[in-house]
mmCIF file of C-alpha atoms in Angstrom:
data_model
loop_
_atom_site.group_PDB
_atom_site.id
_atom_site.type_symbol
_atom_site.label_atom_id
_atom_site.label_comp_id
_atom_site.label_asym_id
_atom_site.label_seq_id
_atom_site.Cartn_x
_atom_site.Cartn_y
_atom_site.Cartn_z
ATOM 1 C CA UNK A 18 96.218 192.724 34.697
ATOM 2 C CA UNK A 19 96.958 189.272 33.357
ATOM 3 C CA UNK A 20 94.218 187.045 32.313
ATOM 4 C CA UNK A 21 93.695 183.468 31.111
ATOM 5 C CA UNK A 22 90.527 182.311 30.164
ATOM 6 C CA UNK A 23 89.710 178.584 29.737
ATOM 7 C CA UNK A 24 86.429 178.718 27.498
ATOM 8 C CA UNK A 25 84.634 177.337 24.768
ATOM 9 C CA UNK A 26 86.183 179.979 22.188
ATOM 10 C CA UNK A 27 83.483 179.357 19.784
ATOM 11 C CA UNK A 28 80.396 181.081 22.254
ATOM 12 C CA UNK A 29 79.697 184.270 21.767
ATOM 13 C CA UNK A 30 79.287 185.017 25.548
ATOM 14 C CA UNK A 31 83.832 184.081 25.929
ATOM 15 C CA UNK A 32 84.089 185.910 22.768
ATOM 16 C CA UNK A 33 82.496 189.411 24.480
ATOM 17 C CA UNK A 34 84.211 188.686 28.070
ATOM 18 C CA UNK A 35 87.866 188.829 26.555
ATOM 19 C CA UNK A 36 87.406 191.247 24.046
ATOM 20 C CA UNK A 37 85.743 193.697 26.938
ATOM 21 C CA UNK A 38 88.755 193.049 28.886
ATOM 22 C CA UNK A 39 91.332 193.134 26.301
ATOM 23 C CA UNK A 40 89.682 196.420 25.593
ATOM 24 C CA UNK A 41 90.296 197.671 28.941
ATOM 25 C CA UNK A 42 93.446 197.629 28.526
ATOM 26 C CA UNK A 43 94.104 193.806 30.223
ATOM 27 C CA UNK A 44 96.632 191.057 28.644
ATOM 28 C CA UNK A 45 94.136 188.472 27.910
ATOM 29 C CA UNK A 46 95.112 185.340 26.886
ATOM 30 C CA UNK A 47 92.654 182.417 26.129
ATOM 31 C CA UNK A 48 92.853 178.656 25.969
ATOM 32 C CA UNK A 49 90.365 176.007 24.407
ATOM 33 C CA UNK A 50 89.633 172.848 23.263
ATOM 34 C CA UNK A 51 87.409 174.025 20.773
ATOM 35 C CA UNK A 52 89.842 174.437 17.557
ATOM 36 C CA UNK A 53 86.641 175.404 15.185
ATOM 37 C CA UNK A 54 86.347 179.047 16.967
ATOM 38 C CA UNK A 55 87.224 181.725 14.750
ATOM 39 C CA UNK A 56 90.198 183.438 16.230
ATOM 40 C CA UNK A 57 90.515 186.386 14.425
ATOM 41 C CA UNK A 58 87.058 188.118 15.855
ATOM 42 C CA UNK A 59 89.353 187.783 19.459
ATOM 43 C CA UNK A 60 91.354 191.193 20.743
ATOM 44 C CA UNK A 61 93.739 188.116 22.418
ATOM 45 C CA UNK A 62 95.534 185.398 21.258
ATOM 46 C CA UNK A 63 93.869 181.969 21.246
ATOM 47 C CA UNK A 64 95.863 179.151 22.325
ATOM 48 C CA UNK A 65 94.486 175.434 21.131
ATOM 49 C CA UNK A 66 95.361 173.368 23.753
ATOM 50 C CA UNK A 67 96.425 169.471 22.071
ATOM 51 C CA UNK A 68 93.635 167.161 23.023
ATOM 52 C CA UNK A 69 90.081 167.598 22.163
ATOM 53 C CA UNK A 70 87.767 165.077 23.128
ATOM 54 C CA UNK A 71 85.828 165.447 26.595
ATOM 55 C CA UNK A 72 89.026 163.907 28.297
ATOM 56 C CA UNK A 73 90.640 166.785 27.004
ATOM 57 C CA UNK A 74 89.166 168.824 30.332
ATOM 58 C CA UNK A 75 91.303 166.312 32.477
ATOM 59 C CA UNK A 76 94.909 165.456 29.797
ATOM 60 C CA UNK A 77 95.131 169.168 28.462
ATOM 61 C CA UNK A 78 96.132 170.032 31.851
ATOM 62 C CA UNK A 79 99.751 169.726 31.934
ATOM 63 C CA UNK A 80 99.565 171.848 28.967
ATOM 64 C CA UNK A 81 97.647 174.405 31.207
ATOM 65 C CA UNK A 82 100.251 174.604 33.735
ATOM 66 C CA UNK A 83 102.863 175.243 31.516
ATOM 67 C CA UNK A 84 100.683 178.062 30.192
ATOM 68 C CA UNK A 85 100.341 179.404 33.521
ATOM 69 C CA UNK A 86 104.246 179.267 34.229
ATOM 70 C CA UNK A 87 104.891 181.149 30.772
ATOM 71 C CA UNK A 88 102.206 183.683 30.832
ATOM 72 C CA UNK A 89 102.257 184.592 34.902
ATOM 73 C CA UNK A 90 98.831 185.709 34.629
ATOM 74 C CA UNK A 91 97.359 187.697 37.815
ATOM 75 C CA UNK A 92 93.788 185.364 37.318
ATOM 76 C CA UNK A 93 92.938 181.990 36.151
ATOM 77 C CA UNK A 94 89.273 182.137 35.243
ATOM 78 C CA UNK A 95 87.142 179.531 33.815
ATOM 79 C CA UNK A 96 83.670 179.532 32.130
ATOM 80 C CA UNK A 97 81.641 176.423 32.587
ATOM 81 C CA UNK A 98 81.990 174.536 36.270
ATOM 82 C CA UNK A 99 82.045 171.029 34.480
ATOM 83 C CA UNK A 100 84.200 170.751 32.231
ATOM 84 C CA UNK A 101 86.582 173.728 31.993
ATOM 85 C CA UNK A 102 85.882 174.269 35.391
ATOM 86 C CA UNK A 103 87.417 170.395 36.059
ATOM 87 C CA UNK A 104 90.292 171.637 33.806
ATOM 88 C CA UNK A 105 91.021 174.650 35.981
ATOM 89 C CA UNK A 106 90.789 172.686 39.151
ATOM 90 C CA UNK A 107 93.097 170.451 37.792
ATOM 91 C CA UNK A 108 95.594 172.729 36.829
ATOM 92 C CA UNK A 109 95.888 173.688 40.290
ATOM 93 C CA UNK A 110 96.140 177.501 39.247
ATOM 94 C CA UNK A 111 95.385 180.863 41.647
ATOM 95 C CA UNK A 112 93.496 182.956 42.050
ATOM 96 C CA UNK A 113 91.231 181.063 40.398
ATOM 97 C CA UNK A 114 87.818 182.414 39.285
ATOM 98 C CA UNK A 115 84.972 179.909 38.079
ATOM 99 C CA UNK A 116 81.784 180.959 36.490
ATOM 100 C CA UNK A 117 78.396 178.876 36.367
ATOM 101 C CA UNK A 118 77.007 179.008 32.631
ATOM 102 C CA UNK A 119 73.452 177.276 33.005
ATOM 103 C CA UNK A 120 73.488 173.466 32.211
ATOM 104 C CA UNK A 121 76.543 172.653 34.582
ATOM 105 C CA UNK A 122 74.986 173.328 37.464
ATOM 106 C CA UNK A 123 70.886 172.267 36.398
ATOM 107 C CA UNK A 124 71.678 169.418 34.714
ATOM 108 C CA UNK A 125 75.002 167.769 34.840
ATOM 109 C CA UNK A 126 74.694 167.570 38.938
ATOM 110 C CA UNK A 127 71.693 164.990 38.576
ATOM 111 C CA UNK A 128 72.877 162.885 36.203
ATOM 112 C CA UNK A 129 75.008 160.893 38.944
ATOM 113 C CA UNK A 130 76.086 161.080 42.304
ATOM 114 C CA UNK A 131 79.760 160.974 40.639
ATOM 115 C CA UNK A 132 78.933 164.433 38.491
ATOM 116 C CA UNK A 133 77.415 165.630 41.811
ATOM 117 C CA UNK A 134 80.713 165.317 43.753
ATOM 118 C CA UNK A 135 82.562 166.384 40.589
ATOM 119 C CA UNK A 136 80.937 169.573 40.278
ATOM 120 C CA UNK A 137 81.007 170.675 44.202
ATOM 121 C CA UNK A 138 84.746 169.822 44.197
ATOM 122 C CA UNK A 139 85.174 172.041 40.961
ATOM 123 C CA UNK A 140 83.252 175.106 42.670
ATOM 124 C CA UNK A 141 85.054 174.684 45.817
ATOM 125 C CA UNK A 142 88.589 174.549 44.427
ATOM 126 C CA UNK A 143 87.587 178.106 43.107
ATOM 127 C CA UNK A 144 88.533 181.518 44.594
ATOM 128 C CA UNK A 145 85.895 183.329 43.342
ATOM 129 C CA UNK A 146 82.847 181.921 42.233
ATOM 130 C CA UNK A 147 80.790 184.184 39.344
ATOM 131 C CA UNK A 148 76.803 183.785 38.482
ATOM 132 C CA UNK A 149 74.921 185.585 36.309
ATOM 133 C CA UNK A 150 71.825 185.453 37.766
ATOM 134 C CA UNK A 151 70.506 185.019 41.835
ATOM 135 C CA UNK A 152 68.652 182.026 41.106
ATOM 136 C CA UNK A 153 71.498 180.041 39.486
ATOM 137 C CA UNK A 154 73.395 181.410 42.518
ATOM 138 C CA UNK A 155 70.921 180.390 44.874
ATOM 139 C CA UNK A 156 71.418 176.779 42.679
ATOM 140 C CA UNK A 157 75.173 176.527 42.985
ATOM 141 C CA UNK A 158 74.865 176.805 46.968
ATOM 142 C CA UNK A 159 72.510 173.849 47.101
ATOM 143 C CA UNK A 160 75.104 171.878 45.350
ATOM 144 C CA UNK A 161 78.068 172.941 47.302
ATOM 145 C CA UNK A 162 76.596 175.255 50.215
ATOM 146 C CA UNK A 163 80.363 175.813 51.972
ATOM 147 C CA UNK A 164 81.022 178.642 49.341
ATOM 148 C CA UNK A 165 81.842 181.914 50.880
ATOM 149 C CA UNK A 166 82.914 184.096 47.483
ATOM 150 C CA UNK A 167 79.998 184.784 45.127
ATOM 151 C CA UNK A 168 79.542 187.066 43.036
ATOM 152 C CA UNK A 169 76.679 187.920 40.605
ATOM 153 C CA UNK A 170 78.293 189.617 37.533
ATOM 154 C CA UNK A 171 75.483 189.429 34.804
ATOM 155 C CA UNK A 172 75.824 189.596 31.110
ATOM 156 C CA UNK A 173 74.777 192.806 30.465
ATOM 157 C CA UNK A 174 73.355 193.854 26.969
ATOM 158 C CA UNK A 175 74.926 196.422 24.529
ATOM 159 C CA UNK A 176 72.343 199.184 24.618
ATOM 160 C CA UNK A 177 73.949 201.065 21.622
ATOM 161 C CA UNK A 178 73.988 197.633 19.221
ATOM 162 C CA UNK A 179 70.392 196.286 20.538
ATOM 163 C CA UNK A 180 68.330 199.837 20.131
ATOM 164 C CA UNK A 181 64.914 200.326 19.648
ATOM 165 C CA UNK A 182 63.649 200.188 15.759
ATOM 166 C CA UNK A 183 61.778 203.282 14.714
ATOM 167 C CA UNK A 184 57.899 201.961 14.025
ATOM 168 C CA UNK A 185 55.144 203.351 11.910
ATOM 169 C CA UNK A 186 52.426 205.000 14.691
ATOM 170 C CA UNK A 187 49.983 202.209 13.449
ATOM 171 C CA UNK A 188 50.341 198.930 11.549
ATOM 172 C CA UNK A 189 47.578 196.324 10.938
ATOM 173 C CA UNK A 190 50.514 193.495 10.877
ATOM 174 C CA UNK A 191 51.625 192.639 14.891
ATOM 175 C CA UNK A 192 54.535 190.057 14.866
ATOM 176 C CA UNK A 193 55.082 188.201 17.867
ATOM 177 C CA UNK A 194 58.636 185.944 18.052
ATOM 178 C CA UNK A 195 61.301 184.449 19.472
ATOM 179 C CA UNK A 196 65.148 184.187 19.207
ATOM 180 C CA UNK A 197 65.863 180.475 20.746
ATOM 181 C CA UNK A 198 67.313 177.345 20.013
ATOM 182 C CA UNK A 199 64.945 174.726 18.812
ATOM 183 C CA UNK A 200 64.640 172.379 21.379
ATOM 184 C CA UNK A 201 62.286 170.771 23.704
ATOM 185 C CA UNK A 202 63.465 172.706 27.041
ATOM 186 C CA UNK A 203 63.042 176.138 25.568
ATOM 187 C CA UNK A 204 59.478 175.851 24.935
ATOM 188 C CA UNK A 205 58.739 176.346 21.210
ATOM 189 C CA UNK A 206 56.097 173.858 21.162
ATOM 190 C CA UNK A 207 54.085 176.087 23.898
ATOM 191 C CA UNK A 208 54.821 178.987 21.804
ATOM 192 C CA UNK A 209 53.008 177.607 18.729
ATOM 193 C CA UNK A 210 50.007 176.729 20.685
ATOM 194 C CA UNK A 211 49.485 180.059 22.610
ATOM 195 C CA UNK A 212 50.010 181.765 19.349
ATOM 196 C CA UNK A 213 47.034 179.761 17.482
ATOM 197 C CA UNK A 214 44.843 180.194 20.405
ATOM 198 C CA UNK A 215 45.818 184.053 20.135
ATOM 199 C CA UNK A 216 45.327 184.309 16.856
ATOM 200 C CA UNK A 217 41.772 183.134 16.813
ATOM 201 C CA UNK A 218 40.553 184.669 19.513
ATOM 202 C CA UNK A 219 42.077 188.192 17.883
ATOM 203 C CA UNK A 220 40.361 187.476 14.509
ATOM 204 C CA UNK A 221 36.852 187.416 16.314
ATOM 205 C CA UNK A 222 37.732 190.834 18.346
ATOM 206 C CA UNK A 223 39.872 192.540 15.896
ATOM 207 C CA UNK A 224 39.579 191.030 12.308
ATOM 208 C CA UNK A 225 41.576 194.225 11.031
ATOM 209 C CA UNK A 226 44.763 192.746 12.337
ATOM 210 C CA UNK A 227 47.592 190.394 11.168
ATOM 211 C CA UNK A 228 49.026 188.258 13.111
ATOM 212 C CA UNK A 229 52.162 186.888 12.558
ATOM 213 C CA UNK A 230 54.614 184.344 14.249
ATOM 214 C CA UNK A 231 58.539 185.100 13.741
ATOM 215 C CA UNK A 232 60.968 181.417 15.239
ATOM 216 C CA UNK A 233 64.473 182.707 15.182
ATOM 217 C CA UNK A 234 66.964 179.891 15.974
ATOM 218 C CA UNK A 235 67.477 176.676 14.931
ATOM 219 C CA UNK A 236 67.764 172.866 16.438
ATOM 220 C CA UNK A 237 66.890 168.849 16.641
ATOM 221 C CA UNK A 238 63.005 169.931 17.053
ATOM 222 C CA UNK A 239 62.385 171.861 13.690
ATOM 223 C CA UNK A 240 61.032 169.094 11.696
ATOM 224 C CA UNK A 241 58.654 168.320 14.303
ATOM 225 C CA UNK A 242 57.553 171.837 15.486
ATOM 226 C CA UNK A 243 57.239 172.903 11.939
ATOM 227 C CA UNK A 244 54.523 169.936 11.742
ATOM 228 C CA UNK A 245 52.597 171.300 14.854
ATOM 229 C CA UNK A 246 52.461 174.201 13.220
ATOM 230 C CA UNK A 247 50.697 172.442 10.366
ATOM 231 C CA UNK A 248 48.323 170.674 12.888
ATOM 232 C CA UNK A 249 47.546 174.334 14.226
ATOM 233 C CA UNK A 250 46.747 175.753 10.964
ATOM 234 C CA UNK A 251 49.610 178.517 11.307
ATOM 235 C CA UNK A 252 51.821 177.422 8.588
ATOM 236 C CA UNK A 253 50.581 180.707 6.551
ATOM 237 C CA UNK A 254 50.979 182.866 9.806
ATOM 238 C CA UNK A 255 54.854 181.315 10.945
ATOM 239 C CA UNK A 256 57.870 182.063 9.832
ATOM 240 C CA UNK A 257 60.761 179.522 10.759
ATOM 241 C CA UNK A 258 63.976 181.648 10.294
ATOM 242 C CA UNK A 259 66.823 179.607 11.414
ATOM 243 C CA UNK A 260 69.783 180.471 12.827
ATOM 244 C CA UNK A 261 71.187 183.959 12.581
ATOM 245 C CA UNK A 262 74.727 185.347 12.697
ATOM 246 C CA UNK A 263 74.550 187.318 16.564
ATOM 247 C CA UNK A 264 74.942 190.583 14.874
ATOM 248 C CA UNK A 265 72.085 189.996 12.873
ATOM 249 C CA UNK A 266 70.096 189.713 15.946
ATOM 250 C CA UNK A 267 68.983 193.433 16.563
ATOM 251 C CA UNK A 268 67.501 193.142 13.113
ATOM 252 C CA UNK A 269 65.312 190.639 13.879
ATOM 253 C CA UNK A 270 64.589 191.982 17.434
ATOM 254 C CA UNK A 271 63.629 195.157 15.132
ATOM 255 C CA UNK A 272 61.023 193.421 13.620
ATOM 256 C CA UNK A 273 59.222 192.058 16.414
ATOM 257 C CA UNK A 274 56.658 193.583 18.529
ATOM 258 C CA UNK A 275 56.192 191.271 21.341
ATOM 259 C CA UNK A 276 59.176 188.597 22.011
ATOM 260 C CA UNK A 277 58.046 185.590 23.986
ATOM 261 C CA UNK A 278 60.043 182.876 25.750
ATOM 262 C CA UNK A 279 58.221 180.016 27.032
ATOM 263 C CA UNK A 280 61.307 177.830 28.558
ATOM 264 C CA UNK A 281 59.868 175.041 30.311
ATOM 265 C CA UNK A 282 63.301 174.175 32.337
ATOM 266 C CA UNK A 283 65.388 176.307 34.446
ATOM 267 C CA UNK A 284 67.069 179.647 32.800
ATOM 268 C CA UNK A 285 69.963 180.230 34.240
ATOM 269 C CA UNK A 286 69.547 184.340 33.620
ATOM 270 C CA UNK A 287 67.960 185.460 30.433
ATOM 271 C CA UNK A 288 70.248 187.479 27.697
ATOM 272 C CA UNK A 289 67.570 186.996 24.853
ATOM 273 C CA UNK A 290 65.207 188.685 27.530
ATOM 274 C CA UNK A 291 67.041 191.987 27.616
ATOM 275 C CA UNK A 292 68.392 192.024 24.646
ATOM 276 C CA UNK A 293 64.631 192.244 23.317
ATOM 277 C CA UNK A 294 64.425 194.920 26.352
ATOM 278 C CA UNK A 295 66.875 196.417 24.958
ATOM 279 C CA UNK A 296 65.382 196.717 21.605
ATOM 280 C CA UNK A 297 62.180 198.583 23.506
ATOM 281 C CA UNK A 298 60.321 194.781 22.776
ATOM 282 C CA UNK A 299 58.012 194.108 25.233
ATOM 283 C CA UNK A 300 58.478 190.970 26.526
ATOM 284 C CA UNK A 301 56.142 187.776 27.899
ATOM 285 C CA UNK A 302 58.464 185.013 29.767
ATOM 286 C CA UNK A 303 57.445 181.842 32.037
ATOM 287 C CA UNK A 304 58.179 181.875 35.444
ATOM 288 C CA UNK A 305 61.308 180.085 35.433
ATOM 289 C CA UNK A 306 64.927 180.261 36.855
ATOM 290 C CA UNK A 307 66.438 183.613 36.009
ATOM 291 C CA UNK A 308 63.396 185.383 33.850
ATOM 292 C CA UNK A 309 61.946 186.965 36.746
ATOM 293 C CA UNK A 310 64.788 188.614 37.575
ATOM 294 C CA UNK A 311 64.939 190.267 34.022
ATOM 295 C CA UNK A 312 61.387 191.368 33.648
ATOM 296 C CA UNK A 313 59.370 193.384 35.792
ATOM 297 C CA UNK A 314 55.828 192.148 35.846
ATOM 298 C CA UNK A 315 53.561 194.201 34.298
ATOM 299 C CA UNK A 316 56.239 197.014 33.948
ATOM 300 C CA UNK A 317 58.578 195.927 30.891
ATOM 301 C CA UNK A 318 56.902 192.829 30.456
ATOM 302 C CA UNK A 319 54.140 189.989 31.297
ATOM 303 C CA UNK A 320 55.048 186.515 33.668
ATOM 304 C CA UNK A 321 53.250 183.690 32.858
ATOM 305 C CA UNK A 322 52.600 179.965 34.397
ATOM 306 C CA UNK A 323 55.522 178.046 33.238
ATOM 307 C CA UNK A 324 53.935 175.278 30.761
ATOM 308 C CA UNK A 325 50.590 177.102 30.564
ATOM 309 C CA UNK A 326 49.726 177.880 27.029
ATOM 310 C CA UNK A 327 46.543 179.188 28.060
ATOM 311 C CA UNK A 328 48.230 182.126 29.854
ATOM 312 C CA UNK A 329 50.617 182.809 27.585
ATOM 313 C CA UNK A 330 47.745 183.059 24.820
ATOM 314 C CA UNK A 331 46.060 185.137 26.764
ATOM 315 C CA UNK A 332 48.523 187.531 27.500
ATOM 316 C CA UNK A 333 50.058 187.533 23.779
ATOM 317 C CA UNK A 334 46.282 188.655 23.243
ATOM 318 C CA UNK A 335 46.248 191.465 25.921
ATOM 319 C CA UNK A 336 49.880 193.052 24.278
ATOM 320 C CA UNK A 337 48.694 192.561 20.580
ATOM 321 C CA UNK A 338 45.147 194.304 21.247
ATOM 322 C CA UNK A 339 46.726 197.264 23.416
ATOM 323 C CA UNK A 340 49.529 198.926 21.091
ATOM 324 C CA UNK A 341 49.473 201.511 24.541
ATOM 325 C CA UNK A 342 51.031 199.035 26.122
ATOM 326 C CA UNK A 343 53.609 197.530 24.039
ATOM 327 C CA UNK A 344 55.120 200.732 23.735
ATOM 328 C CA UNK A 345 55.028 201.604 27.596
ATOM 329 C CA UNK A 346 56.408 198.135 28.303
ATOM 330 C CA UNK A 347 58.926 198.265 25.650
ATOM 331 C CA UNK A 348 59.717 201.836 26.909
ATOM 332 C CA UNK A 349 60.260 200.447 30.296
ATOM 333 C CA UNK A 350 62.176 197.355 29.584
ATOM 334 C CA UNK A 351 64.822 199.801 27.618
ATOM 335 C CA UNK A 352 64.994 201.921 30.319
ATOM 336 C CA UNK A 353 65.199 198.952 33.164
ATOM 337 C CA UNK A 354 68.506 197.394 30.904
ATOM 338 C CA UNK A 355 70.018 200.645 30.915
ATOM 339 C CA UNK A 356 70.182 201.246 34.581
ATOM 340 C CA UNK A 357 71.097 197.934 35.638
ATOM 341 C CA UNK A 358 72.227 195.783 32.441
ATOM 342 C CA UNK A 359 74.514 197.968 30.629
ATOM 343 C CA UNK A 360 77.621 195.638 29.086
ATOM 344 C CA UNK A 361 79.935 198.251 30.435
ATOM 345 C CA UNK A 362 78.730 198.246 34.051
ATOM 346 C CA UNK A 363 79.196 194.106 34.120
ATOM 347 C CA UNK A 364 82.426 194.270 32.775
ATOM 348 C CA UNK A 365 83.269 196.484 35.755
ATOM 349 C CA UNK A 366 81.393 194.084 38.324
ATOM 350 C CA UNK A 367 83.669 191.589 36.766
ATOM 351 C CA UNK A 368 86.769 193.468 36.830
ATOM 352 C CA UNK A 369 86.122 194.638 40.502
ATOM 353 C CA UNK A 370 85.722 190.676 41.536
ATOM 354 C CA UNK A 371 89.244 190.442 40.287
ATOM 355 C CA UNK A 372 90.648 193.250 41.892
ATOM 356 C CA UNK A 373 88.616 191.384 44.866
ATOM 357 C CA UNK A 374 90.276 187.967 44.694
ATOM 358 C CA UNK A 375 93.839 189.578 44.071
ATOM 359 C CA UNK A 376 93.559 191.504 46.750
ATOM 360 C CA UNK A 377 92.329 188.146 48.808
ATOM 361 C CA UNK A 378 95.087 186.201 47.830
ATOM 362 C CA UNK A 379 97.375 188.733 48.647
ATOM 363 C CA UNK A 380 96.309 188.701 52.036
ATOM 364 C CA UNK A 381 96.546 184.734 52.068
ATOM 365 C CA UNK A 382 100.561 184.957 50.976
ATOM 366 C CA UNK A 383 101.084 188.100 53.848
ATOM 367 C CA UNK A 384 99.535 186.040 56.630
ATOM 368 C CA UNK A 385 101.352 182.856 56.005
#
């Protein structure tokens, strides 16, 4: 089968959708605007289309359609329903499969009623519309409700890369942490407190233990949150990482026995959920968007009151005083991504809504 993409080459997320499909044995070709993207970790060619500014989404395509003359490919599809998804529309190529990231359909809808319209007449020149998650589906029909082809096709988690760390039986150091992007939406801030309320409450119950405070990512916030962390009287307990190259992930996932994410807006699904699954890391998530679909309450994990630091304390406290349980959450969590997260299993669900739209359009030419 013929493919071309029209991502942002430098995410990780395009980089493991065309190398999976190149890998299947697919002629994958993909097109960007962003020219920083390191081309030699693709399986594919990358083709940097001319113009790259944000009206590059709307001039590149002429350049698009050319591509799609020379290359014949079987399926157009496009990551991001704003602005590649614009550029796809505009190129006036099918089939034509769209995915919804996260941001373009939360946020870039309610900015005007313009982006509104923009968006719904993006997702409904699509064949094939692609979510990664039932509540960002559920999302995408509000804005643009006539949509008849949608698919979930989640980004599943490489079980044999994200594997559980062998740990000592016992240890009087617990680390709690995080792998996120410093900024306001993702919580951080709730993080700290929860973790300072944790701590001293575990100090007076179990003075034996260590408890520490692992922030992997980084962003605009880290000046500031590294100054909460002052005001909580953590500084000795935190460690601020910054960002990590992806495959350095596991590691850190490795050493951290209870991952929290405290995102105070909409998640659109919740990778850095099962990839600390994954890892056998029991997890603690708000109630937002896509986590609940990734973590079974009280099975592989703990849900929590979205903005609540109180509950989130208290339930870092329950994990960190009962090792028993980290280990049969993070037992179940691994077990939970492997049934219905493996990588290989969504690159089939995505391969299978290909064969799907083919065979749709096929049907459209016969009938004509």
């Amino acid at each position: 089968m013929k493919l071309l993409y029209l991502v942002n080459a430098e995410s990780q997320f395009s980089l493991n959708w065309a190398n999976a499909m190149a890998q299947r044995g697919h002629n994958v070709h993909v097109a960007t605007l962003d020219h920083n993207a390191d081309a030699s970790s693709y399986q594919c060619p990358v083709i940097n289309l001319p113009i790259r500014s944000q009206v590059g989404y709307w001039a590149n395509t002429p350049w698009v359609r050319t591509l799609s003359r020379l290359l014949r490919p079987d399926v157009v599809h496009a990551h991001y329903a704003s602005g590649y998804g614009t550029m796809g529309r505009w190129s006036g190529a099918h089939p034509y499969v769209l995915s919804v990231w996260g941001s373009d359909v939360y946020e870039f809808p309610d900015r005007s009623r313009w982006h509104r319209r923009l968006l719904k007449a993006n997702l409904r020149a699509a064949d094939w519309v692609c979510s990664t998650s039932n509540a960002m589906a559920g999302r995408t029909l509000e804005i643009s409700p006539g949509i008849s082809n949608l698919s979930i096709t989640p980004f599943g988690i490489d079980t044999n890369r994200f594997a559980p760390t062998p740990r000592a039986a016992s240890r009087r150091v617990v680390t709690v942490g995080t792998v996120k992007k410093l900024e306001s939406i993702y919580g951080i801030d709730i993080l700290l407190k929860a973790f300072a309320s944790a701590k001293t409450s575990i100090a007076r119950k179990s003075p034996e233990l260590d408890l520490r405070l692992k922030i992997v990512g980084s962003g605009s916030e880290r000046t500031a949150l590294q100054g909460l962390a002052a005001e909580l009287s953590i500084v000795d307990s935190t460690e601020f990482v910054g960002r990590v190259p992806n495959e350095d992930v596991p590691k850190h996932l490795g050493q951290i026995d209870v991952y929290v994410a405290l995102s105070r807006c909409q998640e659109s699904f919740g990778v850095a959920i099962l990839e600390a699954s994954s890892c056998a890391v029991p997890v603690i998530v708000s109630d937002v968007g896509g986590f609940p679909e990734v973590v079974e309450d009280g099975s592989t994990g703990l849900i929590v009151n979205n903005e609540d630091a109180a509950d989130a304390s208290a339930a870092i406290e329950r994990l960190v005083l009962d090792e028993g349980m980290r280990r049969r959450l993070g037992d179940a969590g691994r077990k939970m991504v492997m049934k219905r997260y493996e990588w290989s299993d969504s690159v089939t669900i995505m391969e299978d809504v290909y064969g799907r739209v083919l065979a749709g359009h096929a049907k459209a030419r016969h009938d004509k």
